[in-house]
C-alpha cells in the first residue's frame, strides 16, 4: 500500500501526499502553483484546463490531452503529466512559437489549453490534415481570437513534421509503477490489476465509487465537490483493457477508451467511426471508456443505440461467475440496469459486418462537435437480392432508456427498402416511442426527427445523400 501518488510532472518525478479524489486542476493550481492550466467550465467542455497525460504503450510513451478539471489525482498515479509550463525547454515548443508568431491569441485564457491540445496532436505522429487539426481542437473553446489563426499555426507545425513532448524516458516509468492501493489523507484509491482482484474488491466494497475514465463521474465530483472516500479504478485491470478480434467479432474490455475503440471500428463501420469522432472531444475520448458509457445508462448516451443496432452482447462478471446478454436487455428503466451491486461490466462483443449488411448511425444535436445528442438513431439491415432479411433499429434520446424499435424493424423485414416501406417504418418509430420535451428539443421535434431518420437511411442506401456535413 502506498501513502502517496507517484508520477512525473513536467519530466520531474513526484511523490505527492494528497487525497486521491482531489482534481488534478485543483492540485496543479493550489499545490505547485502551475496556474497556466486554467479553470473555465469545470465540467470537461471548454478545454481551458487541458493537460497532457503520458503512458507507456508497446515500448513508447504516448501522450494525449485530457481535462484536468474532471480528472482525479489517483488517476495520474504511474503516469507522466505535462502542463503548458512543461512544454517550454530552452526555447518555446514549436506550437507555442507558431501561436505567438501568428497572432493566435488575444485574451490568452484559452491559449494554454489550445497549445496543449495541439502539442498532443503534434506528438502523435498521426495524419495532420485539417480534419485532424479540427478534431484536436474540438474540445477547446476560444471566444476572442477565432480559430483561423490557431489552425494556421497548427498547420505550420504539422507541415514541419510535428514536435515531440519533453518528458521522462520509457525506462523511468518503472520508478512510478502504479500502486495497488493508495491511502492518503483519509481516502482510499484501489487500482486492481486483474479481473479477479477487481471482483473481490467489488464484492467487499459494493458502495465504493467504481471509476473508469471518470468523464461522467468526474463532472459530478467537480460540480458538487463530491467526497470519494473509497474508489475502485478499472484503469489497470488487464482483462478490462483487452481488445480482441476473431473472424466474426471484435471484443473490447469495458475499460477500453473511445479513442481506442475508434481505431478498431473505423475500418468496419465508417458511420460508427463518424459518431465516435463526435463523441465529446479528444480529451473526453481518450479518457472515457465504452464500459463507462454503458454503465452510466444515460438515455442520451451515444454508444448504446449504435451498439444495440449492431447486435452487441455484453458480459457481466461477479465472484459468482459471468453472464452475457444482448445490450438492449441490460437497460431496465431510467438509469436502472441489470447490473447487481457486486457485478461489473467486463466486456462486449461487436459482430463484424455480415454479407449484405448496411449500418448507419445519426447523431442530431445543436452543435456538430462536443455536444450531447437530442436524438441518436442507428439502423442496421442485412439485404439479400434487395430484400431485407434482418433489421435492427435503435434510438437514444427517445425514451428513459436506449431503445430498440422492433415494430420499425418489422416494417422492413421481408421487403425492399423503398419509399413505402420506409414510411411504414417511420410511422412505427413515431408510434412506438414517446419522448420527453426538454431544452434540447420538444417531444414533437424528437418524434419528427426520429421518423425522418428512417428516410435519411433510405436515401443514404440509395446513394441520394450528399455528405455536406456528416450526421
Ligand atoms: C464534455 C463531455 C462530453 C461528453 N460527450 C459525450 C458524447 O458526445 N456522447 C456520449 O455518449 N457521452 C458523452 N459524455 C459522457 C461520457 O464521456 C461517456 O459516457 C463516457 O463513455 C463515460 O466513460 P467513463 O469511463 O469516463 O465513465 P466513468 O465516469 O468512469 O463512469 C460512468 C459510470 O459507469 C460506471 N462504470 C464504469 N465502468 C464500469 C464497469 N466496468 N462496470 C460497471 N459500471 C461501470 C461507473 O461506476 C459510473 O457509474 C461526455 C462527457 C463530457 C464531460
Ligand atoms: S475547465 Fe473547462 S474543460 Fe476543464
Ligand atoms: S484568446 Fe481569448 S478565449 Fe481564446
PDB file of C-alpha atoms in Angstrom, residues 204-391:
ATOM      1  CA  UNK A 204     -16.205  -6.438  -0.388  1.00  0.00           C
ATOM      2  CA  UNK A 205     -16.952  -2.793  -1.187  1.00  0.00           C
ATOM      3  CA  UNK A 206     -20.135  -2.532  -3.254  1.00  0.00           C
ATOM      4  CA  UNK A 207     -20.564   1.101  -2.160  1.00  0.00           C
ATOM      5  CA  UNK A 208     -17.121   2.278  -3.309  1.00  0.00           C
ATOM      6  CA  UNK A 209     -17.060   4.514  -6.408  1.00  0.00           C
ATOM      7  CA  UNK A 210     -16.337   2.305  -9.448  1.00  0.00           C
ATOM      8  CA  UNK A 211     -14.277   4.599 -11.632  1.00  0.00           C
ATOM      9  CA  UNK A 212     -13.269   4.049 -15.260  1.00  0.00           C
ATOM     10  CA  UNK A 213     -12.242   7.188 -17.206  1.00  0.00           C
ATOM     11  CA  UNK A 214     -14.184   9.496 -14.902  1.00  0.00           C
ATOM     12  CA  UNK A 215     -15.638  11.625 -17.708  1.00  0.00           C
ATOM     13  CA  UNK A 216     -19.127  11.145 -16.279  1.00  0.00           C
ATOM     14  CA  UNK A 217     -18.290  10.700 -12.617  1.00  0.00           C
ATOM     15  CA  UNK A 218     -15.681  13.483 -12.647  1.00  0.00           C
ATOM     16  CA  UNK A 219     -18.271  16.061 -13.724  1.00  0.00           C
ATOM     17  CA  UNK A 220     -20.353  15.303 -10.641  1.00  0.00           C
ATOM     18  CA  UNK A 221     -17.223  15.396  -8.473  1.00  0.00           C
ATOM     19  CA  UNK A 222     -16.205  18.815  -9.815  1.00  0.00           C
ATOM     20  CA  UNK A 223     -19.744  20.249  -9.841  1.00  0.00           C
ATOM     21  CA  UNK A 224     -20.783  19.138  -6.369  1.00  0.00           C
ATOM     22  CA  UNK A 225     -17.331  18.951  -4.738  1.00  0.00           C
ATOM     23  CA  UNK A 226     -18.047  15.306  -4.021  1.00  0.00           C
ATOM     24  CA  UNK A 227     -16.235  13.244  -1.471  1.00  0.00           C
ATOM     25  CA  UNK A 228     -14.976   9.919  -2.778  1.00  0.00           C
ATOM     26  CA  UNK A 229     -13.697   8.233   0.354  1.00  0.00           C
ATOM     27  CA  UNK A 230     -13.159   4.931  -1.444  1.00  0.00           C
ATOM     28  CA  UNK A 231     -12.595   4.436  -5.165  1.00  0.00           C
ATOM     29  CA  UNK A 232     -12.018   1.281  -7.212  1.00  0.00           C
ATOM     30  CA  UNK A 233     -10.397   2.165 -10.524  1.00  0.00           C
ATOM     31  CA  UNK A 234     -10.746  -0.165 -13.512  1.00  0.00           C
ATOM     32  CA  UNK A 235      -7.991   1.594 -15.474  1.00  0.00           C
ATOM     33  CA  UNK A 236      -5.309  -1.035 -14.827  1.00  0.00           C
ATOM     34  CA  UNK A 237      -7.422  -4.218 -14.925  1.00  0.00           C
ATOM     35  CA  UNK A 238      -5.767  -6.298 -17.630  1.00  0.00           C
ATOM     36  CA  UNK A 239      -8.904  -8.105 -18.828  1.00  0.00           C
ATOM     37  CA  UNK A 240     -10.900  -4.861 -18.960  1.00  0.00           C
ATOM     38  CA  UNK A 241      -8.214  -3.279 -21.148  1.00  0.00           C
ATOM     39  CA  UNK A 242      -8.169  -6.187 -23.647  1.00  0.00           C
ATOM     40  CA  UNK A 243      -9.021  -5.702 -27.309  1.00  0.00           C
ATOM     41  CA  UNK A 244      -9.620  -8.926 -29.242  1.00  0.00           C
ATOM     42  CA  UNK A 245     -10.572  -9.990 -32.731  1.00  0.00           C
ATOM     43  CA  UNK A 246     -11.956 -13.242 -34.149  1.00  0.00           C
ATOM     44  CA  UNK A 247     -13.104 -13.891 -37.735  1.00  0.00           C
ATOM     45  CA  UNK A 248     -16.633 -12.851 -36.687  1.00  0.00           C
ATOM     46  CA  UNK A 249     -16.285 -10.375 -33.819  1.00  0.00           C
ATOM     47  CA  UNK A 250     -14.345  -7.532 -32.236  1.00  0.00           C
ATOM     48  CA  UNK A 251     -14.259  -7.629 -28.462  1.00  0.00           C
ATOM     49  CA  UNK A 252     -13.499  -4.790 -26.091  1.00  0.00           C
ATOM     50  CA  UNK A 253     -12.876  -4.877 -22.368  1.00  0.00           C
ATOM     51  CA  UNK A 254     -15.059  -2.365 -20.546  1.00  0.00           C
ATOM     52  CA  UNK A 255     -12.101  -0.070 -19.746  1.00  0.00           C
ATOM     53  CA  UNK A 256     -11.069   0.404 -23.379  1.00  0.00           C
ATOM     54  CA  UNK A 257     -11.290   4.099 -24.251  1.00  0.00           C
ATOM     55  CA  UNK A 258     -13.387   5.512 -27.069  1.00  0.00           C
ATOM     56  CA  UNK A 259     -10.236   6.686 -28.830  1.00  0.00           C
ATOM     57  CA  UNK A 260      -9.007   3.068 -28.846  1.00  0.00           C
ATOM     58  CA  UNK A 261     -12.422   1.758 -29.955  1.00  0.00           C
ATOM     59  CA  UNK A 262     -12.404   4.285 -32.802  1.00  0.00           C
ATOM     60  CA  UNK A 263      -9.164   2.920 -34.252  1.00  0.00           C
ATOM     61  CA  UNK A 264     -10.574  -0.619 -34.433  1.00  0.00           C
ATOM     62  CA  UNK A 265     -14.118   0.161 -35.500  1.00  0.00           C
ATOM     63  CA  UNK A 266     -13.315   2.686 -38.234  1.00  0.00           C
ATOM     64  CA  UNK A 267     -12.377   0.167 -40.983  1.00  0.00           C
ATOM     65  CA  UNK A 268     -15.507  -1.942 -40.351  1.00  0.00           C
ATOM     66  CA  UNK A 269     -18.202   0.623 -39.630  1.00  0.00           C
ATOM     67  CA  UNK A 270     -17.283   4.083 -41.010  1.00  0.00           C
ATOM     68  CA  UNK A 271     -20.605   5.545 -39.875  1.00  0.00           C
ATOM     69  CA  UNK A 272     -19.940   4.427 -36.282  1.00  0.00           C
ATOM     70  CA  UNK A 273     -16.476   5.977 -36.574  1.00  0.00           C
ATOM     71  CA  UNK A 274     -18.071   9.304 -37.595  1.00  0.00           C
ATOM     72  CA  UNK A 275     -20.247   9.112 -34.489  1.00  0.00           C
ATOM     73  CA  UNK A 276     -17.273   8.346 -32.231  1.00  0.00           C
ATOM     74  CA  UNK A 277     -15.325  11.302 -33.659  1.00  0.00           C
ATOM     75  CA  UNK A 278     -18.229  13.465 -32.493  1.00  0.00           C
ATOM     76  CA  UNK A 279     -18.204  11.892 -29.038  1.00  0.00           C
ATOM     77  CA  UNK A 280     -17.114  14.738 -26.770  1.00  0.00           C
ATOM     78  CA  UNK A 281     -13.598  15.755 -27.759  1.00  0.00           C
ATOM     79  CA  UNK A 282     -10.144  14.176 -27.975  1.00  0.00           C
ATOM     80  CA  UNK A 283      -9.773  14.908 -24.270  1.00  0.00           C
ATOM     81  CA  UNK A 284     -13.019  13.048 -23.465  1.00  0.00           C
ATOM     82  CA  UNK A 285     -12.498  10.152 -25.886  1.00  0.00           C
ATOM     83  CA  UNK A 286      -9.008   9.440 -24.648  1.00  0.00           C
ATOM     84  CA  UNK A 287     -10.223   9.075 -21.038  1.00  0.00           C
ATOM     85  CA  UNK A 288     -13.886   7.987 -21.417  1.00  0.00           C
ATOM     86  CA  UNK A 289     -14.481   4.268 -21.845  1.00  0.00           C
ATOM     87  CA  UNK A 290     -17.005   2.166 -23.704  1.00  0.00           C
ATOM     88  CA  UNK A 291     -17.948   0.382 -20.454  1.00  0.00           C
ATOM     89  CA  UNK A 292     -18.464   3.689 -18.652  1.00  0.00           C
ATOM     90  CA  UNK A 293     -20.833   4.853 -21.394  1.00  0.00           C
ATOM     91  CA  UNK A 294     -22.945   1.730 -20.858  1.00  0.00           C
ATOM     92  CA  UNK A 295     -22.559   1.761 -17.062  1.00  0.00           C
ATOM     93  CA  UNK A 296     -23.819   5.298 -16.782  1.00  0.00           C
ATOM     94  CA  UNK A 297     -27.054   4.171 -18.507  1.00  0.00           C
ATOM     95  CA  UNK A 298     -27.846   7.638 -19.772  1.00  0.00           C
ATOM     96  CA  UNK A 299     -30.895   7.764 -22.058  1.00  0.00           C
ATOM     97  CA  UNK A 300     -28.897  10.095 -24.329  1.00  0.00           C
ATOM     98  CA  UNK A 301     -25.602   8.198 -24.370  1.00  0.00           C
ATOM     99  CA  UNK A 302     -24.335   7.814 -27.931  1.00  0.00           C
ATOM    100  CA  UNK A 303     -22.779   4.369 -27.646  1.00  0.00           C
ATOM    101  CA  UNK A 304     -25.847   2.274 -26.772  1.00  0.00           C
ATOM    102  CA  UNK A 305     -28.092   2.988 -29.817  1.00  0.00           C
ATOM    103  CA  UNK A 306     -25.247   2.168 -32.221  1.00  0.00           C
ATOM    104  CA  UNK A 307     -24.167  -0.879 -30.237  1.00  0.00           C
ATOM    105  CA  UNK A 308     -27.729  -2.202 -29.920  1.00  0.00           C
ATOM    106  CA  UNK A 309     -28.291  -1.835 -33.680  1.00  0.00           C
ATOM    107  CA  UNK A 310     -25.024  -3.701 -34.257  1.00  0.00           C
ATOM    108  CA  UNK A 311     -26.277  -6.609 -32.134  1.00  0.00           C
ATOM    109  CA  UNK A 312     -23.731  -6.252 -29.325  1.00  0.00           C
ATOM    110  CA  UNK A 313     -23.647  -8.695 -26.440  1.00  0.00           C
ATOM    111  CA  UNK A 314     -22.200  -7.620 -23.094  1.00  0.00           C
ATOM    112  CA  UNK A 315     -20.678  -9.763 -20.409  1.00  0.00           C
ATOM    113  CA  UNK A 316     -21.198  -9.013 -16.722  1.00  0.00           C
ATOM    114  CA  UNK A 317     -18.924 -10.556 -14.119  1.00  0.00           C
ATOM    115  CA  UNK A 318     -19.002 -11.111 -10.351  1.00  0.00           C
ATOM    116  CA  UNK A 319     -17.464 -13.624  -7.955  1.00  0.00           C
ATOM    117  CA  UNK A 320     -20.443 -15.888  -8.807  1.00  0.00           C
ATOM    118  CA  UNK A 321     -19.333 -16.089 -12.444  1.00  0.00           C
ATOM    119  CA  UNK A 322     -20.186 -14.346 -15.688  1.00  0.00           C
ATOM    120  CA  UNK A 323     -23.385 -13.828 -17.620  1.00  0.00           C
ATOM    121  CA  UNK A 324     -23.884 -12.498 -21.126  1.00  0.00           C
ATOM    122  CA  UNK A 325     -26.871 -10.706 -22.598  1.00  0.00           C
ATOM    123  CA  UNK A 326     -27.841  -8.612 -25.602  1.00  0.00           C
ATOM    124  CA  UNK A 327     -27.111  -4.985 -24.751  1.00  0.00           C
ATOM    125  CA  UNK A 328     -30.765  -3.975 -25.200  1.00  0.00           C
ATOM    126  CA  UNK A 329     -31.714  -6.258 -22.278  1.00  0.00           C
ATOM    127  CA  UNK A 330     -29.214  -4.565 -19.959  1.00  0.00           C
ATOM    128  CA  UNK A 331     -31.228  -1.335 -19.661  1.00  0.00           C
ATOM    129  CA  UNK A 332     -34.341  -1.702 -17.500  1.00  0.00           C
ATOM    130  CA  UNK A 333     -35.632   1.781 -16.685  1.00  0.00           C
ATOM    131  CA  UNK A 334     -34.290   5.308 -16.249  1.00  0.00           C
ATOM    132  CA  UNK A 335     -30.686   4.763 -15.018  1.00  0.00           C
ATOM    133  CA  UNK A 336     -31.693   1.254 -13.880  1.00  0.00           C
ATOM    134  CA  UNK A 337     -29.808  -1.683 -15.312  1.00  0.00           C
ATOM    135  CA  UNK A 338     -29.301  -5.407 -14.864  1.00  0.00           C
ATOM    136  CA  UNK A 339     -26.030  -4.710 -13.008  1.00  0.00           C
ATOM    137  CA  UNK A 340     -26.023  -6.074  -9.441  1.00  0.00           C
ATOM    138  CA  UNK A 341     -24.084  -4.217  -6.714  1.00  0.00           C
ATOM    139  CA  UNK A 342     -21.222  -6.737  -6.802  1.00  0.00           C
ATOM    140  CA  UNK A 343     -21.097  -7.003 -10.617  1.00  0.00           C
ATOM    141  CA  UNK A 344     -19.069  -5.151 -13.209  1.00  0.00           C
ATOM    142  CA  UNK A 345     -19.359  -4.872 -16.963  1.00  0.00           C
ATOM    143  CA  UNK A 346     -16.439  -6.982 -18.119  1.00  0.00           C
ATOM    144  CA  UNK A 347     -16.532  -6.796 -21.914  1.00  0.00           C
ATOM    145  CA  UNK A 348     -18.632  -6.530 -25.025  1.00  0.00           C
ATOM    146  CA  UNK A 349     -18.573  -8.195 -28.429  1.00  0.00           C
ATOM    147  CA  UNK A 350     -19.353  -6.367 -31.655  1.00  0.00           C
ATOM    148  CA  UNK A 351     -20.209  -8.603 -34.632  1.00  0.00           C
ATOM    149  CA  UNK A 352     -18.240  -7.816 -37.781  1.00  0.00           C
ATOM    150  CA  UNK A 353     -20.326  -6.768 -40.795  1.00  0.00           C
ATOM    151  CA  UNK A 354     -22.260  -9.621 -42.423  1.00  0.00           C
ATOM    152  CA  UNK A 355     -22.574 -10.009 -46.208  1.00  0.00           C
ATOM    153  CA  UNK A 356     -25.205  -7.551 -47.446  1.00  0.00           C
ATOM    154  CA  UNK A 357     -25.226  -5.547 -44.189  1.00  0.00           C
ATOM    155  CA  UNK A 358     -25.605  -1.767 -44.149  1.00  0.00           C
ATOM    156  CA  UNK A 359     -25.203   0.245 -40.959  1.00  0.00           C
ATOM    157  CA  UNK A 360     -25.702   3.940 -40.303  1.00  0.00           C
ATOM    158  CA  UNK A 361     -25.938   5.951 -37.107  1.00  0.00           C
ATOM    159  CA  UNK A 362     -27.079   9.580 -36.988  1.00  0.00           C
ATOM    160  CA  UNK A 363     -26.474  11.987 -34.117  1.00  0.00           C
ATOM    161  CA  UNK A 364     -28.745  15.014 -34.001  1.00  0.00           C
ATOM    162  CA  UNK A 365     -27.501  17.746 -31.704  1.00  0.00           C
ATOM    163  CA  UNK A 366     -27.483  21.514 -31.570  1.00  0.00           C
ATOM    164  CA  UNK A 367     -23.752  21.680 -32.339  1.00  0.00           C
ATOM    165  CA  UNK A 368     -21.713  19.357 -34.548  1.00  0.00           C
ATOM    166  CA  UNK A 369     -18.820  18.891 -32.106  1.00  0.00           C
ATOM    167  CA  UNK A 370     -18.727  18.385 -28.367  1.00  0.00           C
ATOM    168  CA  UNK A 371     -22.482  18.258 -27.828  1.00  0.00           C
ATOM    169  CA  UNK A 372     -24.998  15.927 -26.273  1.00  0.00           C
ATOM    170  CA  UNK A 373     -27.437  14.181 -28.596  1.00  0.00           C
ATOM    171  CA  UNK A 374     -31.005  15.356 -28.819  1.00  0.00           C
ATOM    172  CA  UNK A 375     -31.757  12.180 -30.753  1.00  0.00           C
ATOM    173  CA  UNK A 376     -29.409   9.451 -31.875  1.00  0.00           C
ATOM    174  CA  UNK A 377     -30.767   6.861 -34.313  1.00  0.00           C
ATOM    175  CA  UNK A 378     -28.978   3.726 -35.527  1.00  0.00           C
ATOM    176  CA  UNK A 379     -30.089   1.482 -38.385  1.00  0.00           C
ATOM    177  CA  UNK A 380     -28.677  -1.846 -39.479  1.00  0.00           C
ATOM    178  CA  UNK A 381     -30.133  -4.062 -42.206  1.00  0.00           C
ATOM    179  CA  UNK A 382     -28.944  -7.185 -43.944  1.00  0.00           C
ATOM    180  CA  UNK A 383     -30.283  -7.455 -47.510  1.00  0.00           C
ATOM    181  CA  UNK A 384     -30.229 -10.315 -49.978  1.00  0.00           C
ATOM    182  CA  UNK A 385     -31.311  -9.628 -53.570  1.00  0.00           C
ATOM    183  CA  UNK A 386     -32.658  -6.265 -52.422  1.00  0.00           C
ATOM    184  CA  UNK A 387     -34.899  -7.791 -49.748  1.00  0.00           C
ATOM    185  CA  UNK A 388     -34.322  -7.045 -46.078  1.00  0.00           C
ATOM    186  CA  UNK A 389     -33.605 -10.335 -44.291  1.00  0.00           C
ATOM    187  CA  UNK A 390     -32.983  -8.815 -40.863  1.00  0.00           C
ATOM    188  CA  UNK A 391     -33.080  -5.357 -39.344  1.00  0.00           C
TER     189      UNK A 391
END
